[in-house]
Coordinates of C-alpha atoms in Angstrom, one line a residue:
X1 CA 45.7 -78.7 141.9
X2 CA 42.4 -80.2 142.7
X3 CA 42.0 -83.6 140.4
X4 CA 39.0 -84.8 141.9
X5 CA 35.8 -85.1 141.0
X6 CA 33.9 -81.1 140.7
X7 CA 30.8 -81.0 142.2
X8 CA 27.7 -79.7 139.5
X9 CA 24.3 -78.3 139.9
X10 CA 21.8 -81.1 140.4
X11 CA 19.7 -79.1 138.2
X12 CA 19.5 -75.9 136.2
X13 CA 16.7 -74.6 138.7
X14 CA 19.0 -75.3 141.3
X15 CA 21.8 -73.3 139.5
X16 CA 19.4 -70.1 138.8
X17 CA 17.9 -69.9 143.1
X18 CA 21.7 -70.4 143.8
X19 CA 23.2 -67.4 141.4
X20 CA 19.9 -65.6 142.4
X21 CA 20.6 -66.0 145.9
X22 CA 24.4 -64.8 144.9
X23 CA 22.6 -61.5 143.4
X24 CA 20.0 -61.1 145.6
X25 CA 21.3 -59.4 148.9
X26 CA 21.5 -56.3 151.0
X27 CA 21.9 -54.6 148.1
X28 CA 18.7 -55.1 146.5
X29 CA 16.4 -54.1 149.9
X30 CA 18.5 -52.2 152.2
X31 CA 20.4 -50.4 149.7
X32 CA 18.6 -50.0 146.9
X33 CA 15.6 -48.1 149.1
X34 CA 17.8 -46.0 151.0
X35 CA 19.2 -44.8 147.3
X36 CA 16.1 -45.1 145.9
X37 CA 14.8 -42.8 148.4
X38 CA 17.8 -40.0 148.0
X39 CA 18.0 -40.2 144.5
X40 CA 14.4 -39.4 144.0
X41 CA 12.6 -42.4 143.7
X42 CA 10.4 -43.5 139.7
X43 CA 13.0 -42.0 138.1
X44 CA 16.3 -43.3 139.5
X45 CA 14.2 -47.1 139.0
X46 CA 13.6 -46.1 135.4
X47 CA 17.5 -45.4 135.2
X48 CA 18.5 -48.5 137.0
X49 CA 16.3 -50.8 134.9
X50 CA 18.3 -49.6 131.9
X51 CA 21.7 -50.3 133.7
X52 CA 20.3 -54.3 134.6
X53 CA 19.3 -54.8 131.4
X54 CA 22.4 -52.7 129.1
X55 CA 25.1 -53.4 131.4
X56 CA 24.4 -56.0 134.4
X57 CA 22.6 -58.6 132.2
X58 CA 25.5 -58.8 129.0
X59 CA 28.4 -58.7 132.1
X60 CA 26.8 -61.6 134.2
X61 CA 26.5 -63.6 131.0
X62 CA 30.2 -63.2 130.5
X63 CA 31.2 -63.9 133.9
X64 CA 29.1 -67.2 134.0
X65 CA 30.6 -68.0 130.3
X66 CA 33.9 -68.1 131.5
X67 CA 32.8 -70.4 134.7
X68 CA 30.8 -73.0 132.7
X69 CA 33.8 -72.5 129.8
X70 CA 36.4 -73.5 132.5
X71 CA 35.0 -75.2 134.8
X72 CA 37.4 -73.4 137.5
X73 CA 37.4 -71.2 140.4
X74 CA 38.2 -67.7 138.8
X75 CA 42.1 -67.6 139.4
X76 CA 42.2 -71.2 137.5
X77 CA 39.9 -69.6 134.7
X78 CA 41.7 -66.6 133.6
X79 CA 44.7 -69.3 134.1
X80 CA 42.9 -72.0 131.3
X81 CA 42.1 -69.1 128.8
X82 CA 45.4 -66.9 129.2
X83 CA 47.8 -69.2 129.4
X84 CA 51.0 -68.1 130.9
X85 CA 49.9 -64.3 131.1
X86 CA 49.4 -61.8 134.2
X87 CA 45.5 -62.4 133.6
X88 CA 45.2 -64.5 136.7
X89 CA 45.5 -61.4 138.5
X90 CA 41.8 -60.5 137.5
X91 CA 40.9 -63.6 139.0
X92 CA 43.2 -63.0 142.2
X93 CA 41.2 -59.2 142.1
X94 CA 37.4 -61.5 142.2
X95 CA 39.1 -63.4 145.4
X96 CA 40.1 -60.8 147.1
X97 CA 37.0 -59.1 146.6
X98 CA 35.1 -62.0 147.7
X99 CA 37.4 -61.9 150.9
X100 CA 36.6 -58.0 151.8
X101 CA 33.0 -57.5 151.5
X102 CA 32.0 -60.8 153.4
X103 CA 34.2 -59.3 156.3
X104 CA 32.3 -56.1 156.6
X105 CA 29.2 -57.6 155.1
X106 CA 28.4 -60.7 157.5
X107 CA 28.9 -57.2 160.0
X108 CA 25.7 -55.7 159.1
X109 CA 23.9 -59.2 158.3
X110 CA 24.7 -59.6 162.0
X111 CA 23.2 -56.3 163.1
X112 CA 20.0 -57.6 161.0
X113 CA 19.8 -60.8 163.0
X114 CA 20.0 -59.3 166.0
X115 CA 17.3 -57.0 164.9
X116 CA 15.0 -60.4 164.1
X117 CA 15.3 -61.4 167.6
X118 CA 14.7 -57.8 168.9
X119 CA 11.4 -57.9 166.9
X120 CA 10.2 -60.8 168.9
X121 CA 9.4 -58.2 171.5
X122 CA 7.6 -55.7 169.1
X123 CA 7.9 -52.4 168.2
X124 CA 6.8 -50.1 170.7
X125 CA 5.5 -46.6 169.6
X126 CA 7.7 -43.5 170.8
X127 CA 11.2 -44.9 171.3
X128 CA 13.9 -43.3 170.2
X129 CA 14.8 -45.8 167.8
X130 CA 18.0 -43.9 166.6
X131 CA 19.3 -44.0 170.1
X132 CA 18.5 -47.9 170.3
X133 CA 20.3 -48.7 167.0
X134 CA 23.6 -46.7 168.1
X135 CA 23.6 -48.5 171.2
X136 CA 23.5 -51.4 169.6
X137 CA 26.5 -51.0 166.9
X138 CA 29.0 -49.1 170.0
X139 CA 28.5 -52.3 172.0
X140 CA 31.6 -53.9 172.3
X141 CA 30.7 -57.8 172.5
X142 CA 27.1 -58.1 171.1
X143 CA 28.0 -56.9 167.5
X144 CA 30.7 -59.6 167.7
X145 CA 28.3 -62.3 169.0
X146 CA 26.1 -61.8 165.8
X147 CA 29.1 -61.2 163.6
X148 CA 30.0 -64.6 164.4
X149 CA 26.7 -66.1 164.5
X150 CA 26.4 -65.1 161.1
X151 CA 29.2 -66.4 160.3
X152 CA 28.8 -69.4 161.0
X153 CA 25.1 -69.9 159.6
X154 CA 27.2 -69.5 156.6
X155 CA 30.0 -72.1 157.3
X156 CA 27.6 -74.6 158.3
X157 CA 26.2 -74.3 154.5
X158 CA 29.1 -73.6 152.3
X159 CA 30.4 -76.8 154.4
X160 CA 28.0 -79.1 153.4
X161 CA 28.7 -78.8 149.5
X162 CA 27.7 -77.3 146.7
X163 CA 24.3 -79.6 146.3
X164 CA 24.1 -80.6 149.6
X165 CA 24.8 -77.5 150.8
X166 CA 24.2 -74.4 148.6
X167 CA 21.7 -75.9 146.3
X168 CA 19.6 -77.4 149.0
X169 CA 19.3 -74.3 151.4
X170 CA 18.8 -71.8 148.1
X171 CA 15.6 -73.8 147.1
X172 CA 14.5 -73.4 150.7
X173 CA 15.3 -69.9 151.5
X174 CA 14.6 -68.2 148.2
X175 CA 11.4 -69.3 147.8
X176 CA 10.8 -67.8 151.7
X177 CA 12.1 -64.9 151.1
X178 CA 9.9 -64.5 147.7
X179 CA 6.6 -65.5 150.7
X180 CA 7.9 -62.9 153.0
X181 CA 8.2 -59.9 150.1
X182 CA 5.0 -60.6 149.1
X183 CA 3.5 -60.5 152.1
X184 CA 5.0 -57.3 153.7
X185 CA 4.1 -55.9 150.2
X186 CA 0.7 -56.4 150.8
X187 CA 1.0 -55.1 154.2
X188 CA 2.4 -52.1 152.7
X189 CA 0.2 -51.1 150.4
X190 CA -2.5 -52.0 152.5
X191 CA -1.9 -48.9 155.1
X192 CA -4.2 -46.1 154.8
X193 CA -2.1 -43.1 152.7
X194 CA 0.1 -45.8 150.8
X195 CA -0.7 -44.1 147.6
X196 CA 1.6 -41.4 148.4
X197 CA 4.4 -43.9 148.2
X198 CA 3.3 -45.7 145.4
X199 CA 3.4 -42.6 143.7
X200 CA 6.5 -41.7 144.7
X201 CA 8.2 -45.0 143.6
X202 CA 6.1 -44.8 140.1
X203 CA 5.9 -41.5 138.8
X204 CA 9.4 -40.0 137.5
X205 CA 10.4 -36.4 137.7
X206 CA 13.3 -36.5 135.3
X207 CA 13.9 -32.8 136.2
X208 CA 15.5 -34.4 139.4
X209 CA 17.8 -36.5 137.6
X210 CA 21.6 -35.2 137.1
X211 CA 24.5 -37.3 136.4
X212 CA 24.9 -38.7 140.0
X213 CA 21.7 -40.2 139.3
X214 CA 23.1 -42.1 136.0
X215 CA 26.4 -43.1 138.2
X216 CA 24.3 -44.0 141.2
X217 CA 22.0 -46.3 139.0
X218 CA 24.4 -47.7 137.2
X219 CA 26.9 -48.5 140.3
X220 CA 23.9 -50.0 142.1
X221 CA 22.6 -52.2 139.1
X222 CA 26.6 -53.5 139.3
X223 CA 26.5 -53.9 143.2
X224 CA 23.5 -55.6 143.0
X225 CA 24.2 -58.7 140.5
X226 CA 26.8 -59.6 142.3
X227 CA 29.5 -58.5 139.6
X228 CA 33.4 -58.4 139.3
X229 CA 33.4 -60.4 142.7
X230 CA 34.1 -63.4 141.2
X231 CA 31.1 -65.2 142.4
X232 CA 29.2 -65.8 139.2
X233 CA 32.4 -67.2 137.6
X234 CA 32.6 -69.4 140.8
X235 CA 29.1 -70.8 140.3
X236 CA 28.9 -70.8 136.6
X237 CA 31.9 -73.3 137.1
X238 CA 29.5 -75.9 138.7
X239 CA 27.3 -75.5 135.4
X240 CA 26.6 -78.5 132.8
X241 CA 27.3 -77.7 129.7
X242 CA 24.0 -78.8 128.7
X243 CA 22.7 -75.7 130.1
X244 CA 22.1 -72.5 128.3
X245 CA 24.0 -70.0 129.9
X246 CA 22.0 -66.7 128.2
X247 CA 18.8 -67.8 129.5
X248 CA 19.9 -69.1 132.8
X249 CA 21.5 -65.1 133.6
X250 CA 17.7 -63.6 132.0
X251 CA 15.8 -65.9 134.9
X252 CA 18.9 -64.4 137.6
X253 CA 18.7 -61.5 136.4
X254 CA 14.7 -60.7 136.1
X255 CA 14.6 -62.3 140.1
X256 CA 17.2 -60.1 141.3
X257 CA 15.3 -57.0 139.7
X258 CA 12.0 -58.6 141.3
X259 CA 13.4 -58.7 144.6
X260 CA 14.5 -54.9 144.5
X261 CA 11.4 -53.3 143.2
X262 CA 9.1 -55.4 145.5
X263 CA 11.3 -54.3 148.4
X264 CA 10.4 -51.0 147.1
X265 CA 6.5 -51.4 147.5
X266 CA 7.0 -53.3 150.9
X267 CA 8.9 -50.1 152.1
X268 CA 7.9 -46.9 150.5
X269 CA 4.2 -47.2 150.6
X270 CA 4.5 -48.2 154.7
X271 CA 7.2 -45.1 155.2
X272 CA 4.7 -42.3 153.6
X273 CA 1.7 -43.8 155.0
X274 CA 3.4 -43.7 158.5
X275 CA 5.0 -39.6 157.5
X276 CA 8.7 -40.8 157.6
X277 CA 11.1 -39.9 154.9
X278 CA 12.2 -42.0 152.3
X279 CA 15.4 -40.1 151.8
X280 CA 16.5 -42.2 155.5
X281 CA 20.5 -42.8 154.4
X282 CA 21.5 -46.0 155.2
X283 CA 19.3 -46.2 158.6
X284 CA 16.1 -46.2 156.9
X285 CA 16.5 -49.9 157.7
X286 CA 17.4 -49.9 161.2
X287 CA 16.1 -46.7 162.5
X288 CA 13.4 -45.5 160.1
X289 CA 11.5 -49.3 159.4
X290 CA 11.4 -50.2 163.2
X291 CA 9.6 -47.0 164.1
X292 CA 7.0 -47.3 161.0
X293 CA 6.8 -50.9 162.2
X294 CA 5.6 -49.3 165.7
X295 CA 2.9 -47.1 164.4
X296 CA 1.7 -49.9 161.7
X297 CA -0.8 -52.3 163.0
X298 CA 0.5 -55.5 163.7
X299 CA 4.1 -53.8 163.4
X300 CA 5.7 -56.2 165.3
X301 CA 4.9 -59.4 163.0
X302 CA 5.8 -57.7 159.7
X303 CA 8.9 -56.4 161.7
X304 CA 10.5 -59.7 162.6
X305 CA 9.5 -60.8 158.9
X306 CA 11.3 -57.6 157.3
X307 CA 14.1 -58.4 159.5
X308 CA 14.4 -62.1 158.6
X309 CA 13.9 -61.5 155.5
X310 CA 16.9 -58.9 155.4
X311 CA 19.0 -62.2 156.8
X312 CA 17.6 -63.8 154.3
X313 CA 18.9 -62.0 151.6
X314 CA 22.6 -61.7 153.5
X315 CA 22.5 -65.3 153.9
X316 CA 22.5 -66.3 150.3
X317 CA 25.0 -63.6 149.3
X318 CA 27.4 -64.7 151.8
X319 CA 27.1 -68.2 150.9
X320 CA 28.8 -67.4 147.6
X321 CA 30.9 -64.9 148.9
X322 CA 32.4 -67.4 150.8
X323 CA 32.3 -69.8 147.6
X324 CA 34.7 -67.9 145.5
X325 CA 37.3 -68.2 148.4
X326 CA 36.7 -71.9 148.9
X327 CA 36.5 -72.8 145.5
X328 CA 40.4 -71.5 145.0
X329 CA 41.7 -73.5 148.2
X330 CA 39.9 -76.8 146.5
X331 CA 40.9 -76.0 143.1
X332 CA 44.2 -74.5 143.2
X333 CA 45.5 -75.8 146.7
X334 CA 43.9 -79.1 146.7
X335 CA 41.9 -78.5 150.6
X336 CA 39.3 -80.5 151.6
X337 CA 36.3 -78.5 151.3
X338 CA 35.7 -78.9 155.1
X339 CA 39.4 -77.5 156.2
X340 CA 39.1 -74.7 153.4
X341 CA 35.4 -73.5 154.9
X342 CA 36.4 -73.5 158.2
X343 CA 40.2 -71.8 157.9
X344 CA 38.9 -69.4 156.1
X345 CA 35.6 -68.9 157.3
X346 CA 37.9 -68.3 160.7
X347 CA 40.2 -65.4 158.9
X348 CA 37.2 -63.8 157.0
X349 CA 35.9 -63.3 160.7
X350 CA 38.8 -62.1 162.4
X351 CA 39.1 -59.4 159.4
X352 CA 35.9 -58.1 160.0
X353 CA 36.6 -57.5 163.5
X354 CA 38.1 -54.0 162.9
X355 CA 34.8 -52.9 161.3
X356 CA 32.9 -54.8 163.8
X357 CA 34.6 -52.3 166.8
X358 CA 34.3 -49.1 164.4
X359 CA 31.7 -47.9 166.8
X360 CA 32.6 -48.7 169.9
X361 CA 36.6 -49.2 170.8
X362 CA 38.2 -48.6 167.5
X363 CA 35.7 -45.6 166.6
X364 CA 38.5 -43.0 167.2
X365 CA 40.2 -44.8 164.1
X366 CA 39.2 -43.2 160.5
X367 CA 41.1 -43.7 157.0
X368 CA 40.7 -41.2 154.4
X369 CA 38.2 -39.6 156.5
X370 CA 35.5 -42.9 156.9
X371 CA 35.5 -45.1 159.4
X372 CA 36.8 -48.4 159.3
X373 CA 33.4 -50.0 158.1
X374 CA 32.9 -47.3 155.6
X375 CA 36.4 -47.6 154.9
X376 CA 35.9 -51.5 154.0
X377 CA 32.6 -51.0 151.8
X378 CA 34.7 -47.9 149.9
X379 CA 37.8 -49.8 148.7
X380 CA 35.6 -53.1 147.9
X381 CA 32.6 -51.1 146.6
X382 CA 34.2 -48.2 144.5
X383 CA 37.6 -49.8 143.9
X384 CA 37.9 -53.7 143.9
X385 CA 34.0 -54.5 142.4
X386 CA 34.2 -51.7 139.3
X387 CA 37.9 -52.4 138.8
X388 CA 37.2 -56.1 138.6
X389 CA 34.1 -56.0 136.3
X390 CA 36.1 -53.5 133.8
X391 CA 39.1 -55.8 133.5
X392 CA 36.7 -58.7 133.0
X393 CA 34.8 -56.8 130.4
X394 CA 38.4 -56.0 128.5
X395 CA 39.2 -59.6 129.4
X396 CA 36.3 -60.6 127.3
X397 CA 36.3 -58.5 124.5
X398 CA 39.6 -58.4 123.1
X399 CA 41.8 -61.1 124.9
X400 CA 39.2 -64.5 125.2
X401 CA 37.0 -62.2 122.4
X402 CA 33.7 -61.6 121.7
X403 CA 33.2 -64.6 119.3
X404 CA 34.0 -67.2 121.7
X405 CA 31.6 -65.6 125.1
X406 CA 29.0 -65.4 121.9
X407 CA 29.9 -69.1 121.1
X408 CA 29.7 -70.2 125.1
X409 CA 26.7 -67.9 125.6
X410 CA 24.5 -69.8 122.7
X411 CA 25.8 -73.0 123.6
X412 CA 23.3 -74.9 123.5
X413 CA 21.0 -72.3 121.9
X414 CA 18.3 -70.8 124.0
X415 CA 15.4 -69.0 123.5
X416 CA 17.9 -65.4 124.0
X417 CA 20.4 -65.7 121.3
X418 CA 23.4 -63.4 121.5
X419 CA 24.7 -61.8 118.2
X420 CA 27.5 -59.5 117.2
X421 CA 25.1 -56.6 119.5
X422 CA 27.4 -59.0 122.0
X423 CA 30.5 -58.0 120.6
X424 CA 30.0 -53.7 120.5
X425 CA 28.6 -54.0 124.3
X426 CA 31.9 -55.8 126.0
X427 CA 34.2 -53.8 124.1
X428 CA 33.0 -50.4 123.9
X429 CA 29.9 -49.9 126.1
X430 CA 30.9 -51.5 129.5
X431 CA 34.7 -50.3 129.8
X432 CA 33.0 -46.9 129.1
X433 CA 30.0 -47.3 131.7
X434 CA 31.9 -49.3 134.0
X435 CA 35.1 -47.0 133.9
X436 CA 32.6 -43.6 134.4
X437 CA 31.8 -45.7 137.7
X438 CA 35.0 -46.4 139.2
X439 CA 36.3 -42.8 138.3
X440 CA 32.9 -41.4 140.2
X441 CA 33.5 -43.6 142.8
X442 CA 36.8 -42.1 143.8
X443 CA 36.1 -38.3 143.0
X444 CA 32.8 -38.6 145.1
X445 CA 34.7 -39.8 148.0
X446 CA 38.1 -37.6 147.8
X447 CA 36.7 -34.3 146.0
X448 CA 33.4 -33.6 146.8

């Protein structure tokens, strides 16, 4: 065990960019259009709103409740309020999480960087931009190269410390990323037949919604908070006690929401006005946008800022991806934060190499039908991050109990106060909503 001295935010602004930056990701611009755009647009957002505010906000206070109660990694946390029970293993689950999706994630971060350099050159009208992005993933080295370029912008941060490191680059690149949203927003509904988007994203057919759409909403408002990964724990653990944890999630949570639904202006309003479909699947970042960006004028500028901002986004996810994993070498194993970065940093990487080849020499390889990258995002996305946030929420309500997150939550008292509401929610409410997800997840995959 670690018996040093724990690092803490310098500041409770730097705490909400950092757990911001945790929340704010590919999941909130990449993901949340493409399902946005299958799901049927205003009123899939209407559905999701509900989800962030009944389920994602009351779970992200618990999670950073039990950091800031503990002041531990989350192995060592479920450890300090469980004494001598299997409990840990819910921690161990947030670890291992943490572990999976930065393998497979810091993969498609790297197929966004590369696309930041590729928009150097501009989009050019009348490529076949399908054929340029499949060329790209069933290369064998170049994936690699910005697999482990990635990689490393992310070592070289989670390296430095959690002030001098996290906190530092999270008050430069959230704030950029905000600059860049705005201003592709701008661009977006700028274009000549944007109002066909705008409507689109605004005006809810609730004759399109079925119960997909409630599972969908409510999986993606999970996905996107960064929940049941362990990462909030791991960065509520770095929080003073002098801080008001219920606020601190409302400011995390309302920039997180802000981030997806201006990602949804930037890109819907440009995709109509250009006569693509918004309904793109998961390329309607790396095929779709770059040939929009081609007809748009000044295409290739607001390209390479979509792009960056995309890396962006990764960037500050990974950082406290990686954190969760670090934090339990410091904590548990006593490692220098330098020699638990870089080993691990070093495995992470070599684990995502499988998904990394999935297109190129390994793409004969499937499991359960997916391919390995697919495979990756299934067992971390519909397995380990539901299972995770339904143990917590059990965790919560009837083993550390409802009192004491109420207790934690309103101590010191903010300006949102959490009452017995509290108590109904993490017992009943989120194993129910939680446990609809991870049950979806699986029969979506195996049955339909």
């Amino acid at each position: 065990m670690n018996n040093g001295h724990r690092e803490q935010w310098a500041s409770r602004i730097g705490f909400i960019l950092a757990a911001a930056g945790s929340a704010v990701g590919l999941g909130n611009i990449w993901r949340f259009s493409y399902v946005a755009g299958e799901q049927g647009g205003a009123a899939f957002v209407f559905i999701y709103l509900i989800a962030i505010l009944l389920i994602g906000y009351p779970l992200m206070v618990t999670e950073i409740a039990i950091g800031r109660k503990t002041q531990k990694n989350p192995i060592g946390a479920f450890k300090s309020l469980a004494p001598d029970t299997p409990w840990w293993i819910v921690g161990a689950l947030g670890v291992l999480t943490a572990f999976v999706i930065l393998s497979f994630y810091s993969v498609v971060a790297g197929w966004s960087l590369a696309y930041t350099f590729k928009a150097f050159g501009g989009f050019v009208p009348g490529l076949d931009y399908e054929g340029i992005f499949i060329s790209h993933i069933t290369d064998v080295y170049m994936p690699i190269f910005w697999h482990a370029a990635f990689m490393i912008l992310t070592l070289v941060i989670i390296a430095s410390g959690v002030v001098k490191g996290i906190q530092r680059w999270s008050k430069v690149l959230m704030p950029l990323l905000f600059a860049i949203l705005l201003a592709l927003v701008v661009r977006g509904l700028t274009l000549e037949g944007a109002g066909a988007g705008v409507a689109f994203y605004l005006t809810p057919d609730f004759t399109e919604i079925s119960g997909e759409t409630f599972l969908t909403a409510l999986g993606q408002a999970f996905f996107t908070l960064s929940l049941g990964m362990g990462a909030l724990i791991t960065y509520g653990s770095y929080l003073s006690q002098k801080e008001n944890v219920s606020d601190s999630a409302g400011w995390v949570v309302g920039m997180d929401t802000l981030v997806a639904l201006l990602a949804g202006f930037a890109i819907f309003p440009a995709v109509f006005a250009i006569g693509f479909d918004p309904a793109g699947g998961v390329g309607l970042a790396f095929i779709t946008l770059p040939a929009v960006f081609a007809e748009m004028p000044l295409g290739g500028l607001f390209g390479f800022l979509f792009f960056l901002l995309l890396t962006i986004a990764a960037l500050t996810s990974a950082i406290s991806l990686l954190e969760v994993v670090v934090a339990w070498l410091i904590d548990e194993k006593g490692w220098d934060r330098l020699k638990a970065s870089m080993l691990m940093g070093l495995i992470i990487f070599v684990v995502g190499l499988p998904p990394t080849l999935g297109y190129s020499v390994l793409s004969g390889v499937t499991i359960f039908g997916m391919d390995i990258l697919d495979t990756y995002d299934f067992l971390s996305g519909n397995i380990l991050l539901p299972l995770g946030g339904l143990l917590t929420s059990i965790f919560a309500g009837y083993i550390w109990r409802a009192k004491s997150v109420i207790d934690e939550a309103n101590n010191p008292k903010g300006k949102i106060v959490f009452g017995q509401w509290y108590g109904y929610v993490i017992q009943y409410l989120l194993p129910l909503a939680i446990g609809a997800v991870l049950i979806w997840g699986i029969i979506s995959t195996f049955i339909e």
